[in-house]
Short mmCIF file of C-alpha atoms in Angstrom, two decimals:
data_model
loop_
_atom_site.label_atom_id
_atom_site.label_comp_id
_atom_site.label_asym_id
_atom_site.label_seq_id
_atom_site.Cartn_x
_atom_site.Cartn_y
_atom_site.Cartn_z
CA UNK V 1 0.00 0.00 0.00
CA UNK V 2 1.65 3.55 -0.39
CA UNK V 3 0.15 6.80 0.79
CA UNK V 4 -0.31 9.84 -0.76
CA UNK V 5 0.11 13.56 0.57
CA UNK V 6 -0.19 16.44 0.06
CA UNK V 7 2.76 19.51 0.59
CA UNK V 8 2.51 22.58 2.38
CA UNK V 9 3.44 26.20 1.39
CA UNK V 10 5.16 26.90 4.63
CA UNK V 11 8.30 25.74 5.14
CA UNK V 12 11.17 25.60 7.03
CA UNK V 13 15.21 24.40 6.31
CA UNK V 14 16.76 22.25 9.27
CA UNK V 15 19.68 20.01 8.17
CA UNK V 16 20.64 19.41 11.54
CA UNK V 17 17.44 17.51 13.52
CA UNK V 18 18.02 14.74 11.28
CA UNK V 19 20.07 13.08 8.87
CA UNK V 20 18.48 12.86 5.20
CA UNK V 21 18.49 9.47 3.27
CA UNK V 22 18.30 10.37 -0.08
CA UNK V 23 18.73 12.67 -3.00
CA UNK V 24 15.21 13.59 -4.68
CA UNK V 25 14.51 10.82 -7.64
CA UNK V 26 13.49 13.53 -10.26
CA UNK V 27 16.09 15.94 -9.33
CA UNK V 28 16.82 16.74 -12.77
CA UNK V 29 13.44 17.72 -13.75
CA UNK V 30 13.97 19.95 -10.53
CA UNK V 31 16.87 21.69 -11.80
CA UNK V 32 15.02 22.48 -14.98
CA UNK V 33 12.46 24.03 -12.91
CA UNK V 34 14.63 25.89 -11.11
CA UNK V 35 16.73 27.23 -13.82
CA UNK V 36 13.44 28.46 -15.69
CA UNK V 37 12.33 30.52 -12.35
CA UNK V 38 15.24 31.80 -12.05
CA UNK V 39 14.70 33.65 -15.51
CA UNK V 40 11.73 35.04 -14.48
CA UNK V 41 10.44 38.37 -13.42
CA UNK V 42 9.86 39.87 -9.87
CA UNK V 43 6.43 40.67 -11.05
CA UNK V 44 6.12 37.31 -12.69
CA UNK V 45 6.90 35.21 -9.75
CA UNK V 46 4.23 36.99 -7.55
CA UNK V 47 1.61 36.48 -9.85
CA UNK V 48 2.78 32.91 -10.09
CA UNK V 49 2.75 32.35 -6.69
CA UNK V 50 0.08 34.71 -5.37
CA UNK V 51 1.84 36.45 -2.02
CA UNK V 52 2.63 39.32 -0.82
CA UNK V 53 5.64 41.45 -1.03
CA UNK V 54 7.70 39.70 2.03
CA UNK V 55 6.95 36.38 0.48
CA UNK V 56 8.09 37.46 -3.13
CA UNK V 57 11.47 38.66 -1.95
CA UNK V 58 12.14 35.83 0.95
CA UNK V 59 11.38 33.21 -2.10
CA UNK V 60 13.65 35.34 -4.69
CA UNK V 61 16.05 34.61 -1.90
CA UNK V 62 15.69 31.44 -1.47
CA UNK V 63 15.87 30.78 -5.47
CA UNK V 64 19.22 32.89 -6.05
CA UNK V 65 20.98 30.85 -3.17
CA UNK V 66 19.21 27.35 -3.99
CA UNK V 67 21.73 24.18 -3.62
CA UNK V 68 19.53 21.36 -4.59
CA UNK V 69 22.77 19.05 -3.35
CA UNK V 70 23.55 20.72 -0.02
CA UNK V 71 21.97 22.11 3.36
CA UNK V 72 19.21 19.73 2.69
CA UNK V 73 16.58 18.75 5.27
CA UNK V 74 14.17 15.80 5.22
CA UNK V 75 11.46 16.70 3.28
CA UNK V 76 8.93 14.96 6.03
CA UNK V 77 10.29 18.07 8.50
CA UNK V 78 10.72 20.67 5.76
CA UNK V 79 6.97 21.32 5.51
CA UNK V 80 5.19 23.29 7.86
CA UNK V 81 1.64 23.10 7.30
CA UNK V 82 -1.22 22.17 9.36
CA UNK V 83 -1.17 18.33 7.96
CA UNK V 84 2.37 17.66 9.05
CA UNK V 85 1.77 19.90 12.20
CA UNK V 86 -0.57 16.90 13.19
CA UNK V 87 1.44 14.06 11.89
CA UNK V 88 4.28 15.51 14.49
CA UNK V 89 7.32 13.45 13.06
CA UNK V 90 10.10 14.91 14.93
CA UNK V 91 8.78 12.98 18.00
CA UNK V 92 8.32 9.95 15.71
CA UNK V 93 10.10 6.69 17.30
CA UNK V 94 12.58 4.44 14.64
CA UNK V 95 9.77 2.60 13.39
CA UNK V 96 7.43 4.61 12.61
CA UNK V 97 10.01 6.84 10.63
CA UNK V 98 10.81 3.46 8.89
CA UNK V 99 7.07 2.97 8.21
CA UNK V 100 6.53 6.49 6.26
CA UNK V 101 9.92 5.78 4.25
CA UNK V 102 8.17 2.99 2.74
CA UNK V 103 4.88 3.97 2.23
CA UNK V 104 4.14 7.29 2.33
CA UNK V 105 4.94 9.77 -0.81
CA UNK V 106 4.60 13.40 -0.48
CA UNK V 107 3.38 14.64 -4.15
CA UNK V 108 5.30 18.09 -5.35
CA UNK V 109 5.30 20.48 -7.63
CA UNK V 110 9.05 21.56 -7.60
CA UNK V 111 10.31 17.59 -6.81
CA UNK V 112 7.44 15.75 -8.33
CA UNK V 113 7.50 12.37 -5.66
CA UNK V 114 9.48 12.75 -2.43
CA UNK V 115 10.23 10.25 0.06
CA UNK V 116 10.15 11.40 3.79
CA UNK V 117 13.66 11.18 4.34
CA UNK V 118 14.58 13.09 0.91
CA UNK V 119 16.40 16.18 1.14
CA UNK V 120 15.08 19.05 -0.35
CA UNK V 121 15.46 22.65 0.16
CA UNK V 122 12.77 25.00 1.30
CA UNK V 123 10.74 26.33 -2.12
CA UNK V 124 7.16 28.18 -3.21
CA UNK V 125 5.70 26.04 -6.19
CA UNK V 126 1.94 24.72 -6.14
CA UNK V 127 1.04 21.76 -8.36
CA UNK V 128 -1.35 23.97 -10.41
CA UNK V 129 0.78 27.18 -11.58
CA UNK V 130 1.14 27.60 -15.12
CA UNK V 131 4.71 26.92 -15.09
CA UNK V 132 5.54 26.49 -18.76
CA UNK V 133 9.25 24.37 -19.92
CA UNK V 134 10.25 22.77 -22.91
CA UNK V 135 6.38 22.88 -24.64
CA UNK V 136 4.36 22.06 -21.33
CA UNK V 137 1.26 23.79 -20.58
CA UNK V 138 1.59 23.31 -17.11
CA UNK V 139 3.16 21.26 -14.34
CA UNK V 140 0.58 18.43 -14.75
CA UNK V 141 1.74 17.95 -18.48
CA UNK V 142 5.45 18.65 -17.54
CA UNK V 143 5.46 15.53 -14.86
CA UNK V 144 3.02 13.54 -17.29
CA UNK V 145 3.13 9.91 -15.61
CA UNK V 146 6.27 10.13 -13.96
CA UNK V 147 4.45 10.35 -10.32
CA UNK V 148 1.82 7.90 -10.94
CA UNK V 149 5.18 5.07 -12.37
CA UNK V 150 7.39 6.34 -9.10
CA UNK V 151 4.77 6.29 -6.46
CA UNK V 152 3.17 3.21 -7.57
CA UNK V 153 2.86 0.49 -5.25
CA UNK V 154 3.48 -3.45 -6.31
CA UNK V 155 -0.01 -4.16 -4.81
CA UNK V 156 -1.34 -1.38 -6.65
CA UNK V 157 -2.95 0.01 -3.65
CA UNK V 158 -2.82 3.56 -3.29
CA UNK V 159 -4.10 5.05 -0.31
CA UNK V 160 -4.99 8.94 -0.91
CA UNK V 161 -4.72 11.44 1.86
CA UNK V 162 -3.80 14.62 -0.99
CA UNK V 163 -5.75 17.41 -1.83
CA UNK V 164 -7.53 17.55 -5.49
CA UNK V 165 -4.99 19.36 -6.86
CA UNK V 166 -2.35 16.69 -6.31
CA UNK V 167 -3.95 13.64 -6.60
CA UNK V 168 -5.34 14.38 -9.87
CA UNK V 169 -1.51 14.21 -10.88
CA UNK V 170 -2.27 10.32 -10.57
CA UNK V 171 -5.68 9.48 -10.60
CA UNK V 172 -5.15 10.54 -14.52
CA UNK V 173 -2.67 7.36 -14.97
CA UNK V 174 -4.60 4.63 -12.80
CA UNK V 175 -4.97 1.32 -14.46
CA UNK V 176 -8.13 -0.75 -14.10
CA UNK V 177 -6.06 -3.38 -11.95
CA UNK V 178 -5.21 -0.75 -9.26
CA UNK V 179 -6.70 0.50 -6.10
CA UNK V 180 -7.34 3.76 -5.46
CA UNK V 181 -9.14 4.58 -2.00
CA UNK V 182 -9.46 8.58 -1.03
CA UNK V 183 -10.52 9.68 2.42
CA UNK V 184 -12.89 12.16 3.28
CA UNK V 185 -13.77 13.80 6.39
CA UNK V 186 -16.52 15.59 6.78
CA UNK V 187 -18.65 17.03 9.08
CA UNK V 188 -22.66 17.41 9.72
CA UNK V 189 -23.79 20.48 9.20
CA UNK V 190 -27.51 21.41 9.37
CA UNK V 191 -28.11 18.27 8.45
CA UNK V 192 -25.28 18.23 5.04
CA UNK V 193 -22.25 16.64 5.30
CA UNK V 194 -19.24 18.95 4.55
CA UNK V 195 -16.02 18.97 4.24
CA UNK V 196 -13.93 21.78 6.50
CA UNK V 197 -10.37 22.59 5.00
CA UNK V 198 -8.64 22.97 8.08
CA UNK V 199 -10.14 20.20 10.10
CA UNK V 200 -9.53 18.07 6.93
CA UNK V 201 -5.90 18.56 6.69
CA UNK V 202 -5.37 18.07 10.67
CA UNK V 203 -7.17 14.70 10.18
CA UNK V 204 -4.90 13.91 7.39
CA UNK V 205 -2.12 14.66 9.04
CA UNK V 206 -3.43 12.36 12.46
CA UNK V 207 -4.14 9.53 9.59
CA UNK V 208 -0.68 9.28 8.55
CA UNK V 209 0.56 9.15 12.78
CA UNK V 210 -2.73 6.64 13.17
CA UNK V 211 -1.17 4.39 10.05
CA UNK V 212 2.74 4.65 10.90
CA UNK V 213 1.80 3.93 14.99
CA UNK V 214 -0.14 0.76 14.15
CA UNK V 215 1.65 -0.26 11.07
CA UNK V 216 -1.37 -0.78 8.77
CA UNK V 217 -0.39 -2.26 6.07
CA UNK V 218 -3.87 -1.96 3.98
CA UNK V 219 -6.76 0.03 3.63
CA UNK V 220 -8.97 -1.89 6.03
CA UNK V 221 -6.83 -0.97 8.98
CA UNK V 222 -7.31 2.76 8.45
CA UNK V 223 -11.40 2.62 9.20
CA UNK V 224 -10.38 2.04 13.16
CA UNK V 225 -8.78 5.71 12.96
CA UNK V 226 -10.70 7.78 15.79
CA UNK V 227 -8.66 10.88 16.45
CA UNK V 228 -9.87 14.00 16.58
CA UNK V 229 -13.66 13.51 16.98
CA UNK V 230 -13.74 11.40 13.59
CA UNK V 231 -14.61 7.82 12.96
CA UNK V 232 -15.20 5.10 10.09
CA UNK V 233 -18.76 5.49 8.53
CA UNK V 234 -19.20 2.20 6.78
CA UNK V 235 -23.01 3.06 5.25
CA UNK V 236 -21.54 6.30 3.42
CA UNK V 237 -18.26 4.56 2.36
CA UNK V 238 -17.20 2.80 -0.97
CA UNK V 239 -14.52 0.96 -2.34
CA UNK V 240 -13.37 3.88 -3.56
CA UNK V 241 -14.26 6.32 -0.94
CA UNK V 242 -13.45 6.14 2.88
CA UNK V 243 -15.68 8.69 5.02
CA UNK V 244 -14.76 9.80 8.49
CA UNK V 245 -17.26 12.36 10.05
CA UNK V 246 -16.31 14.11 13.12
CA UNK V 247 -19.12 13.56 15.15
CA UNK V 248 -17.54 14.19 18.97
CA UNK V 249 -17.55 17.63 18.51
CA UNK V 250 -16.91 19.65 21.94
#
């Protein structure tokens, strides 16, 4: 079974904390990316990544002084968001660090298919900006099927915690012999069942800690997850769909 997840914007560089395993498979492709945002413009880049000021000039930074090969951190404590917040892997024990090396894949923009223990380099590039090299469109059509052949799982079980926007970077390639199982949780809300962005990505995030703690090795063991007020709901569920709904709301 391998996992899928999403990045975060925010992120941080800390070579030090722990030791990273690997260079980045696609790390080529990376370099290409980086050597065509480097030719961009200051007013370019903004609208590409859609921040302020401060954020255009600390990632203009971070471009001009970019080592892809040095001052690396783990990619599983480069990102900052909300979903890794939850996962908390700097207090994660030997195994359970062993656990997301082998089946968890963070999806990227900039690196395409990261392993935890990857190093990478703090960077600002969502899946879906029109980033356009050697005749692509986008980023979609410049990775192609490289994720979906990298990430893919001998089983052919993949087990999707990413948002739309990345998972549609494999859901495009699946073959009819694979498996493709995306959670949801959701929420009632006068009387609909929604799905809340943040409380979505902190369950995410709890999923991954719920899979790597127990060692779950297939689908099936993820419908015991109860953290955060959310459990299995078998009636709404599919084969194709997992639903969660946070009903122990305080």
């Amino acid at each position: 079974m391998r996992i899928i997840l999403s990045p975060t914007k925010k992120m941080k560089e800390d070579p030090d904390s722990l030791p990273y395993s690997n260079i980045p498979v696609f790390l080529d492709r990376t370099e290409e990316i980086l050597f065509w945002l480097r030719q961009q413009e200051q007013s370019d880049l903004q609208k590409l990544w859609a921040c302020n000021d401060d954020i255009v000039r600390q990632n203009i930074e971070r471009l001009n002084s970019m080592d892809l090969r040095s001052h690396l951190t783990p990619a599983i404590l480069a990102y900052e968001g909300i979903a890794f917040q939850y996962m908390a892997p700097a207090v994660f024990e030997d195994a359970h660090l062993d656990y997301v090396q082998n089946h968890l894949r963070i999806l990227s923009g900039f690196y395409g298919a990261l392993k935890p223990l990857d190093g990478v380099r703090a960077y600002r590039l969502e899946m879906q900006s029109k980033v356009k090299i050697g005749g692509h469109k986008d980023l979609y059509s410049l990775w192609g099927d490289a994720l979906y052949q990298e990430i893919h799982p001998e089983d052919g079980v993949i087990f999707n915690l990413a948002s739309k926007e990345y998972s549609k970077s494999i859901e495009k390639y699946l073959s009819p012999s694979d498996r493709f199982i995306t959670c949801s949780f959701v929420e009632n809300v006068k009387g609909k069942l929604v799905q809340k962005a943040t409380f979505s990505k902190m369950a995410r995030g709890e999923m991954v800690r719920f899979l790597a703690e127990n060692s779950v090795d297939s689908p099936e063991g993820a419908k015991d997850f109860n953290r955060l007020g959310f459990h299995f709901r078998a009636e709404l569920s599919t084969e194709k769909e997992f639903i969660f709904e946070r009903t122990d709301i305080q």
